[in-house]
């Protein structure tokens, strides 16, 4: 059945066999929706196919950061930055691990893509004044301007499309579904110390309480939910866009000349062959939830450690390989990573909570292996941290350890700051408490001697301000995610001396695919001979990362996803068919 929802054709059932569209987009995550919006803006008839009941994919669960150097936003916070500096940075960070031509296309077209989608849709970004590149000691890195974040969005504007938006991870919300970003968190933590913080906090809480009178969750959307909502709203404002939910792609079809011209789709209500006159864009999210591909590429990493959204089963990639498509090679890693902590929910599902910036880099915290020894710089990027876990001995699981003051001040994973409400976390084993370091080590089953020595070393480093073991807190990125207000010599170091002591187990979680289909600078999928498979495009995590499995900055999946969606649509709509 086809229903018009807030201006958008939403299919709640099968498509009519023989339906024709200019462009068919497989996947309704950030990259797929971006491609659909760009195409619709240019007058194309667009079909978006999504195998789950929600739009947004992992983008909806993310911070929504979009890394695109050289935009008009960059100049407002970092006017000295240039594309040449960004290119220098990427050349040092990525090097030969991905084709330079794709980085060049990304940098050359990024500002134009951002300007177009902002000018002709509901998509709106803002630069965060200080949001450093992750490998900030490399030449060409910056402290801000390249990372954009979506402006918060009023979900009520979606009307009856709002329930189609993938809800945020419950553990990332407060008060029963209120989303908060880092600005909100800072205000909430300071509401007893600042009148401005109190006003901000009261305003968003009252808004949320009003929302709950008529909605299942808050409608003030931030981060990735705001980004996806803006794209969905944009699509609903276009003349000829259709969204097919709970629909899978079963086949890609070519004509006699070898051009992809149709897709075969299936849903609970039947099957349909749909024509794609200008082409097909694959944006299904990558391989991470395909059991066979996962076992091949990520051996020893259970799927329950993956904090990404469901839906990216790799089926589209298998179909593309059947047409001769090949995967990119030579990357640092086939996936992007973050340390995660795990907890069973009341409904039996497992929450995999990514530890991005809120705890592990803060003073009075260290991470140790099963010998009680530090093995990584706790303040490095989440990607390098999780790769370090996999490279070290006895570090899966690892243990994030904090003293009582750090727990109160920063929280630990799913445990909120403040030090209250610890009982359920202690009862189910998510959080472990010890009156002393020895008691904590014994409960964890790790070396008490090793842990005591690691804490003693940390305390000595905190006094001097210099971590001679792993150089914690030496770069601008590391310092930015520490706590300069803590008063120490180093914003990432603090003496651990106040008991009781606490620990949370960490596991390496894959947050997205870095290895995908090899493409050219137009996002056209390539075969083994390096030739484009006409009519077939790949963007987002279906496209081999232009970063070569390196994670040089925040938003380096969403940013290229946007830009190559723009380039794919330009190429596809130029097709004379």
XYZ file of C-alpha atoms in Angstrom:
577
model
C 0.000 0.000 0.000
C 1.272 3.463 -0.888
C 0.623 6.254 1.589
C 1.457 9.932 1.274
C 3.191 10.917 4.519
C 3.956 14.596 4.948
C 4.539 14.949 1.204
C 6.560 11.742 0.731
C 5.329 8.582 -0.979
C 5.927 5.832 1.591
C 5.332 2.249 0.534
C 4.001 -0.005 3.244
C 4.105 -3.096 1.102
C 5.331 -4.119 -2.306
C 6.121 -1.981 -5.331
C 4.187 -2.373 -8.539
C 6.030 -4.618 -10.948
C 7.488 -2.625 -13.832
C 7.608 0.695 -11.968
C 10.075 3.155 -13.451
C 12.379 5.573 -11.674
C 15.306 7.687 -12.768
C 17.430 6.634 -9.808
C 17.077 3.769 -7.341
C 18.976 4.158 -4.063
C 19.563 1.036 -1.976
C 19.766 2.081 1.683
C 18.260 4.955 3.668
C 21.208 5.902 5.843
C 22.982 9.243 5.661
C 24.714 8.615 2.322
C 21.678 7.053 0.669
C 19.322 9.824 1.746
C 21.881 12.407 0.614
C 21.973 10.829 -2.847
C 18.182 10.784 -2.985
C 17.943 14.445 -1.945
C 20.546 15.557 -4.497
C 18.746 13.643 -7.235
C 15.318 14.948 -6.276
C 16.631 18.516 -6.138
C 17.700 18.095 -9.762
C 14.262 16.895 -10.790
C 14.814 13.143 -10.866
C 12.190 10.581 -9.951
C 13.775 8.738 -7.025
C 13.116 5.486 -5.183
C 14.839 4.795 -1.845
C 14.802 1.139 -0.779
C 15.333 0.327 2.914
C 15.298 -3.209 4.296
C 14.403 -2.174 7.883
C 11.357 -0.346 9.232
C 13.372 2.833 9.944
C 15.384 5.346 7.971
C 18.742 6.609 9.167
C 20.989 3.579 9.508
C 24.014 4.011 11.738
C 24.098 7.726 10.870
C 21.007 8.165 13.050
C 22.945 6.691 15.986
C 26.087 8.713 15.381
C 27.193 12.184 16.396
C 26.282 13.261 12.868
C 29.630 15.004 12.365
C 30.383 15.688 8.705
C 34.064 16.238 7.844
C 34.330 18.378 4.706
C 37.260 20.817 4.477
C 37.028 24.129 2.665
C 33.351 24.961 3.143
C 32.016 28.451 3.783
C 31.493 27.364 7.398
C 35.186 26.650 7.838
C 36.097 30.235 7.102
C 33.960 31.480 10.004
C 36.015 29.644 12.638
C 39.339 28.948 10.912
C 39.889 31.413 8.046
C 43.541 30.421 7.679
C 42.729 26.836 6.673
C 43.094 25.851 3.010
C 42.367 22.821 0.864
C 46.101 22.504 0.296
C 46.586 22.050 4.042
C 43.785 19.485 4.162
C 45.338 17.611 1.262
C 48.708 17.664 3.014
C 47.115 16.238 6.132
C 45.333 13.432 4.300
C 48.454 12.582 2.314
C 50.383 12.139 5.552
C 47.573 10.302 7.362
C 46.351 8.044 4.570
C 49.191 7.928 2.060
C 49.091 4.942 -0.285
C 46.411 3.114 1.705
C 43.754 4.618 -0.609
C 43.872 6.237 -4.078
C 44.934 9.877 -3.996
C 42.571 10.657 -6.893
C 39.558 9.969 -4.695
C 40.850 12.255 -1.946
C 41.372 14.942 -4.557
C 37.809 14.549 -5.843
C 36.499 14.743 -2.295
C 38.391 17.926 -1.489
C 37.646 19.555 -4.854
C 33.883 19.008 -4.645
C 33.163 19.096 -0.909
C 32.368 22.785 -0.536
C 30.074 22.710 -3.571
C 28.169 19.686 -2.248
C 27.621 21.303 1.152
C 26.584 24.622 -0.384
C 24.071 22.977 -2.712
C 22.327 20.811 -0.156
C 22.096 23.679 2.325
C 20.773 26.114 -0.286
C 18.151 23.776 -1.742
C 17.004 21.601 1.159
C 16.355 21.556 4.905
C 19.928 20.452 5.600
C 21.776 22.975 7.766
C 25.227 22.678 9.331
C 27.271 24.628 11.820
C 30.996 24.473 12.562
C 32.140 23.642 16.066
C 34.807 26.182 17.063
C 37.243 23.548 18.344
C 36.988 20.080 16.875
C 40.557 18.917 16.137
C 41.639 16.424 13.544
C 42.428 13.170 15.311
C 46.087 12.835 14.333
C 46.749 16.420 15.220
C 50.520 16.112 15.306
C 50.674 15.519 11.537
C 51.423 18.361 9.103
C 48.288 20.037 7.760
C 46.044 19.162 10.706
C 43.716 21.772 12.180
C 41.958 22.432 15.471
C 38.623 23.281 13.879
C 36.603 24.273 10.845
C 36.619 21.059 8.855
C 34.133 19.190 11.030
C 30.524 20.296 10.637
C 27.610 19.236 12.793
C 23.912 19.324 11.923
C 21.889 22.123 13.436
C 19.333 20.684 15.915
C 15.992 19.944 14.283
C 12.393 20.053 15.454
C 11.111 16.544 14.801
C 7.528 17.807 14.894
C 8.115 19.233 11.411
C 8.257 15.658 10.108
C 4.615 15.117 10.977
C 3.660 11.496 10.443
C 7.153 10.752 9.097
C 8.599 11.131 12.599
C 7.953 7.496 13.642
C 9.976 6.347 10.610
C 13.144 7.959 11.987
C 15.424 5.443 13.694
C 15.346 6.235 17.427
C 18.679 6.955 19.123
C 20.459 4.349 21.230
C 18.514 4.355 24.537
C 21.721 4.588 26.556
C 22.532 7.857 24.749
C 19.339 9.540 25.973
C 18.124 10.795 29.336
C 14.714 11.214 30.978
C 13.084 8.572 28.828
C 14.108 9.584 25.327
C 15.562 13.103 25.525
C 18.489 13.485 23.159
C 21.481 15.524 24.308
C 24.601 16.620 22.481
C 27.884 17.684 24.032
C 26.696 21.268 24.441
C 23.671 20.022 26.380
C 25.799 17.668 28.477
C 28.140 20.491 29.471
C 25.176 22.631 30.508
C 23.513 19.807 32.439
C 26.722 19.093 34.350
C 27.182 22.785 35.171
C 23.565 23.694 35.938
C 24.269 24.221 39.648
C 27.247 26.438 38.897
C 26.068 28.692 36.082
C 22.892 30.680 35.449
C 23.303 30.231 31.678
C 23.712 26.482 32.114
C 20.658 26.317 34.346
C 18.507 28.234 31.838
C 19.630 25.995 28.974
C 19.009 22.852 31.009
C 15.568 23.924 32.201
C 14.561 24.897 28.663
C 15.420 21.536 27.072
C 13.948 19.540 29.965
C 10.659 21.436 29.823
C 10.565 20.968 26.058
C 11.060 17.251 26.538
C 8.363 16.939 29.185
C 5.959 18.662 26.827
C 6.962 16.294 24.019
C 6.167 13.256 26.111
C 2.538 14.306 26.347
C 2.079 13.508 22.661
C 5.169 11.598 21.484
C 6.955 8.380 22.441
C 10.227 10.297 22.733
C 11.646 13.773 22.535
C 11.244 15.707 19.297
C 14.206 18.029 19.847
C 16.657 16.182 17.631
C 20.433 16.574 17.755
C 23.512 14.902 16.270
C 22.865 12.062 13.816
C 19.126 12.044 14.427
C 19.001 15.717 13.427
C 21.024 15.039 10.283
C 18.782 12.184 9.143
C 15.619 14.083 10.067
C 16.748 17.031 7.978
C 17.443 14.764 4.998
C 14.092 13.000 5.392
C 12.291 16.332 5.670
C 14.142 17.549 2.575
C 13.056 14.500 0.619
C 9.449 15.026 1.676
C 9.571 18.527 0.178
C 10.490 17.236 -3.283
C 8.000 16.495 -6.012
C 8.684 12.885 -6.928
C 10.353 10.786 -4.222
C 9.289 7.374 -2.952
C 10.479 5.448 0.101
C 10.036 1.675 0.260
C 10.539 0.285 3.770
C 10.944 -3.370 4.787
C 12.079 -4.079 1.250
C 15.164 -6.035 0.133
C 17.086 -6.015 -3.121
C 17.378 -9.506 -4.617
C 19.081 -8.840 -7.947
C 20.728 -6.187 -10.082
C 19.961 -6.504 -13.791
C 21.953 -5.322 -16.794
C 20.965 -4.713 -20.394
C 22.746 -6.066 -23.470
C 25.373 -3.333 -23.226
C 26.194 -4.265 -19.639
C 24.566 -1.242 -17.995
C 22.679 -1.767 -14.726
C 19.083 -0.847 -15.589
C 16.828 -2.588 -13.075
C 16.569 -4.087 -9.619
C 14.483 -6.942 -8.338
C 12.956 -6.232 -4.951
C 11.028 -8.261 -2.421
C 8.892 -7.530 0.613
C 6.356 -9.342 2.725
C 3.682 -8.508 0.167
C 5.478 -9.705 -2.952
C 8.209 -9.199 -5.519
C 8.728 -6.542 -8.165
C 11.110 -5.680 -10.968
C 11.798 -1.934 -10.938
C 13.472 -0.016 -13.751
C 16.283 2.416 -12.922
C 16.717 4.547 -16.024
C 19.672 6.585 -14.778
C 21.261 4.023 -12.495
C 21.401 2.376 -9.075
C 23.229 3.787 -6.055
C 24.347 1.270 -3.434
C 24.282 2.786 0.045
C 23.338 -0.218 2.157
C 25.857 0.386 4.941
C 28.622 -2.122 4.286
C 29.384 -5.703 5.219
C 29.398 -5.657 9.017
C 26.263 -7.693 9.677
C 26.874 -10.313 7.016
C 27.960 -13.423 8.983
C 30.187 -14.811 6.224
C 31.896 -11.512 5.388
C 32.254 -10.735 9.081
C 33.968 -14.054 9.772
C 36.302 -13.436 6.842
C 37.209 -9.825 7.550
C 36.772 -9.521 11.322
C 37.730 -12.908 12.758
C 37.211 -13.234 16.490
C 34.973 -10.159 16.760
C 31.397 -11.234 17.647
C 28.538 -9.321 16.043
C 27.220 -8.313 19.480
C 30.303 -6.122 19.921
C 29.223 -4.008 16.914
C 27.436 -0.810 18.031
C 26.209 -0.007 14.515
C 22.548 -0.094 13.526
C 20.996 -3.238 12.026
C 20.370 -3.577 8.310
C 23.823 -3.551 6.720
C 23.864 -7.230 5.852
C 26.210 -7.016 2.860
C 23.621 -8.396 0.423
C 24.048 -5.493 -1.990
C 27.814 -6.021 -2.010
C 27.383 -9.687 -2.901
C 25.098 -8.736 -5.799
C 27.616 -6.179 -7.047
C 30.444 -8.698 -6.919
C 28.260 -10.962 -9.040
C 28.463 -8.287 -11.736
C 32.257 -8.184 -11.536
C 32.711 -5.513 -8.874
C 35.836 -5.763 -6.719
C 36.682 -4.566 -3.227
C 39.320 -2.033 -2.381
C 42.639 -3.312 -1.066
C 45.565 -2.077 0.990
C 43.705 -0.426 3.856
C 45.003 -0.176 7.413
C 41.912 -2.078 8.552
C 38.721 -3.384 6.894
C 36.649 -1.603 9.557
C 36.597 1.457 11.749
C 36.697 0.806 15.485
C 35.832 2.022 18.946
C 36.091 0.410 22.384
C 32.647 -0.664 23.591
C 31.193 -1.882 26.869
C 28.349 -4.412 26.912
C 25.211 -4.729 28.987
C 22.083 -6.819 28.674
C 18.884 -4.808 28.378
C 15.598 -5.766 29.977
C 14.318 -7.025 26.614
C 17.248 -9.438 26.296
C 19.155 -7.469 23.650
C 22.740 -6.385 24.198
C 23.649 -2.723 24.416
C 27.087 -2.052 22.933
C 28.090 1.373 24.223
C 30.929 3.088 22.309
C 33.447 4.919 24.481
C 34.250 7.841 22.218
C 35.297 10.842 24.327
C 33.384 11.054 27.591
C 35.511 8.906 29.893
C 38.657 7.005 28.876
C 40.693 10.128 28.033
C 39.877 11.903 31.272
C 42.236 12.295 34.256
C 42.128 9.720 37.081
C 41.341 6.954 34.601
C 43.561 4.339 32.985
C 42.968 1.247 30.858
C 44.775 -2.015 31.595
C 44.970 -5.537 30.213
C 44.487 -8.777 32.116
C 47.980 -8.445 33.565
C 46.943 -5.121 35.074
C 49.264 -3.257 32.695
C 48.588 -0.252 30.493
C 48.995 -1.105 26.827
C 47.763 1.959 24.918
C 47.515 5.723 25.097
C 44.042 6.104 26.621
C 43.616 9.525 25.021
C 44.230 8.513 21.425
C 41.347 8.313 18.961
C 38.761 5.594 19.545
C 39.818 3.920 16.291
C 43.482 3.648 17.297
C 42.500 2.700 20.847
C 40.490 -0.330 19.652
C 43.172 -1.319 17.147
C 45.618 -1.163 20.071
C 43.401 -3.525 22.028
C 43.563 -6.067 19.209
C 47.317 -5.730 18.771
C 48.212 -6.053 22.464
C 48.492 -9.191 24.539
C 45.658 -10.072 26.937
C 43.750 -6.875 26.134
C 40.386 -8.305 25.045
C 38.632 -7.602 27.255
C 40.476 -4.623 28.631
C 39.508 -2.777 31.804
C 38.748 0.920 32.105
C 39.665 1.758 35.707
C 38.760 4.910 37.625
C 38.782 6.159 41.172
C 35.635 7.392 42.902
C 36.218 11.043 42.050
C 36.570 10.318 38.338
C 33.407 8.213 38.353
C 31.454 11.025 39.970
C 32.851 13.650 37.662
C 32.790 11.903 34.285
C 30.782 8.717 34.613
C 31.931 5.475 32.993
C 30.197 4.308 29.845
C 26.525 3.747 30.635
C 27.048 4.956 34.218
C 26.130 8.634 34.327
C 28.264 11.283 36.051
C 27.325 12.070 39.622
C 28.023 8.743 41.287
C 24.331 7.961 41.868
C 22.305 4.917 40.906
C 25.206 2.461 40.828
C 23.297 -0.480 42.312
C 21.838 -1.967 39.089
C 25.174 -1.641 37.267
C 26.993 -3.375 40.125
C 24.294 -6.034 40.403
C 24.508 -7.173 36.782
C 28.301 -6.920 36.611
C 28.536 -4.064 34.135
C 30.388 -2.059 36.797
C 32.841 -3.627 39.251
C 33.697 -1.935 42.554
C 36.588 -2.559 44.925
C 37.322 -0.834 48.206
C 40.988 -0.977 47.241
C 42.921 -1.580 44.034
C 43.745 -5.079 45.237
C 40.094 -5.838 45.931
C 39.117 -4.527 42.498
C 41.791 -6.622 40.774
C 40.691 -9.746 42.624
C 37.078 -9.236 41.561
C 38.162 -8.720 37.964
C 40.511 -11.684 37.989
C 43.511 -9.643 36.871
C 46.923 -9.107 38.415
C 46.656 -7.031 41.598
C 50.381 -6.336 41.494
C 50.206 -5.193 37.889
C 47.251 -2.903 38.550
C 48.867 -1.350 41.610
C 52.038 -0.688 39.645
C 50.107 0.845 36.735
C 48.227 3.194 39.056
C 51.455 4.176 40.807
C 53.043 4.979 37.438
C 49.980 6.999 36.412
C 50.122 8.985 39.635
C 53.779 9.775 39.083
C 53.018 10.870 35.515
C 50.202 13.073 36.815
C 52.558 14.822 39.214
C 55.109 15.537 36.482
C 52.568 16.082 33.729
C 54.485 13.754 31.414
C 53.513 10.197 30.488
C 56.861 8.674 29.534
C 55.235 5.324 28.766
C 52.604 6.235 26.122
C 52.927 10.049 25.808
C 49.352 10.624 26.885
C 48.142 14.192 26.440
C 50.841 15.448 24.071
C 48.655 16.366 21.077
C 45.943 18.978 20.671
C 43.352 16.288 19.975
C 44.172 14.400 23.171
C 44.189 17.560 25.254
C 40.827 18.597 23.823
C 39.091 15.426 25.065
C 40.781 15.603 28.463
C 39.772 18.022 31.199
C 41.799 21.216 31.390
C 39.556 22.411 34.231
C 40.735 19.560 36.464
C 43.746 21.653 37.412
C 46.485 19.143 36.639
C 49.714 19.642 34.744
C 48.286 17.521 31.937
C 44.541 17.581 31.070
C 44.566 13.826 30.467
C 46.327 12.801 33.688
C 45.228 12.829 37.303
C 46.214 11.012 40.477
C 44.006 8.028 41.277
C 43.805 8.080 45.050
C 40.183 8.196 46.185
C 38.529 4.856 46.819
C 36.504 2.915 46.124
C 37.812 2.036 42.670
C 35.729 1.038 39.674
C 36.150 -0.796 36.383
C 34.194 -1.446 33.200
C 35.159 -4.122 30.660
C 35.976 -2.923 27.150
C 35.849 -4.817 23.849
C 36.881 -3.759 20.328
C 33.687 -2.887 18.452
C 33.490 -2.276 14.725
C 31.548 0.940 14.124
C 31.472 0.734 10.331
C 33.031 -0.757 7.231
C 36.200 0.742 5.798
C 36.529 -1.858 3.049
C 33.897 -1.649 0.349
C 33.526 -1.647 -3.409
C 36.279 0.003 -5.411
C 35.031 3.114 -7.202
C 36.338 5.957 -9.325
C 36.066 9.658 -8.600
C 32.410 9.646 -9.743
C 31.527 6.866 -7.272
C 31.070 4.450 -10.186
C 31.721 0.857 -9.152
C 34.772 -0.660 -10.857
C 35.538 -4.165 -12.087
C 38.850 -6.020 -11.818
C 40.146 -4.230 -14.925
C 39.458 -0.842 -13.361
C 36.548 -0.164 -15.710
C 33.289 1.368 -14.533
C 30.244 -0.881 -14.356
C 27.870 1.504 -16.089
C 24.798 2.460 -14.111
C 26.142 1.220 -10.770
C 27.392 3.515 -8.017
C 28.461 2.992 -4.408
C 28.540 5.558 -1.621
C 28.842 5.544 2.156
C 30.209 2.338 3.625
C 29.387 0.366 0.467
C 32.150 2.402 -1.158
C 35.726 1.576 -0.239
C 36.789 4.288 2.184
C 38.847 7.078 0.698
C 40.631 7.101 4.061
C 42.116 3.639 3.600
C 40.942 2.342 6.962
C 42.593 5.286 8.739
C 40.456 7.510 10.968
C 42.038 10.950 10.605
C 39.177 13.143 11.822
C 35.610 13.213 13.157
C 32.991 12.577 10.485
C 35.238 10.944 7.889
C 32.521 8.486 6.911
C 29.568 10.889 6.763
C 31.511 13.666 4.995
C 32.710 11.558 2.053
C 29.284 9.878 2.042
C 27.700 13.255 1.337
C 30.244 14.380 -1.245
C 30.335 11.164 -3.261
C 26.526 10.992 -3.169
C 26.646 14.378 -4.869
C 29.195 13.179 -7.418
C 27.322 9.938 -8.107
C 24.093 11.810 -8.792
C 25.831 14.290 -11.073
C 27.270 11.441 -13.151
C 24.075 9.374 -13.160
C 21.774 12.190 -14.198
C 24.148 13.146 -17.005
C 23.444 9.679 -18.485
C 21.369 10.297 -21.653
C 19.102 7.254 -21.160
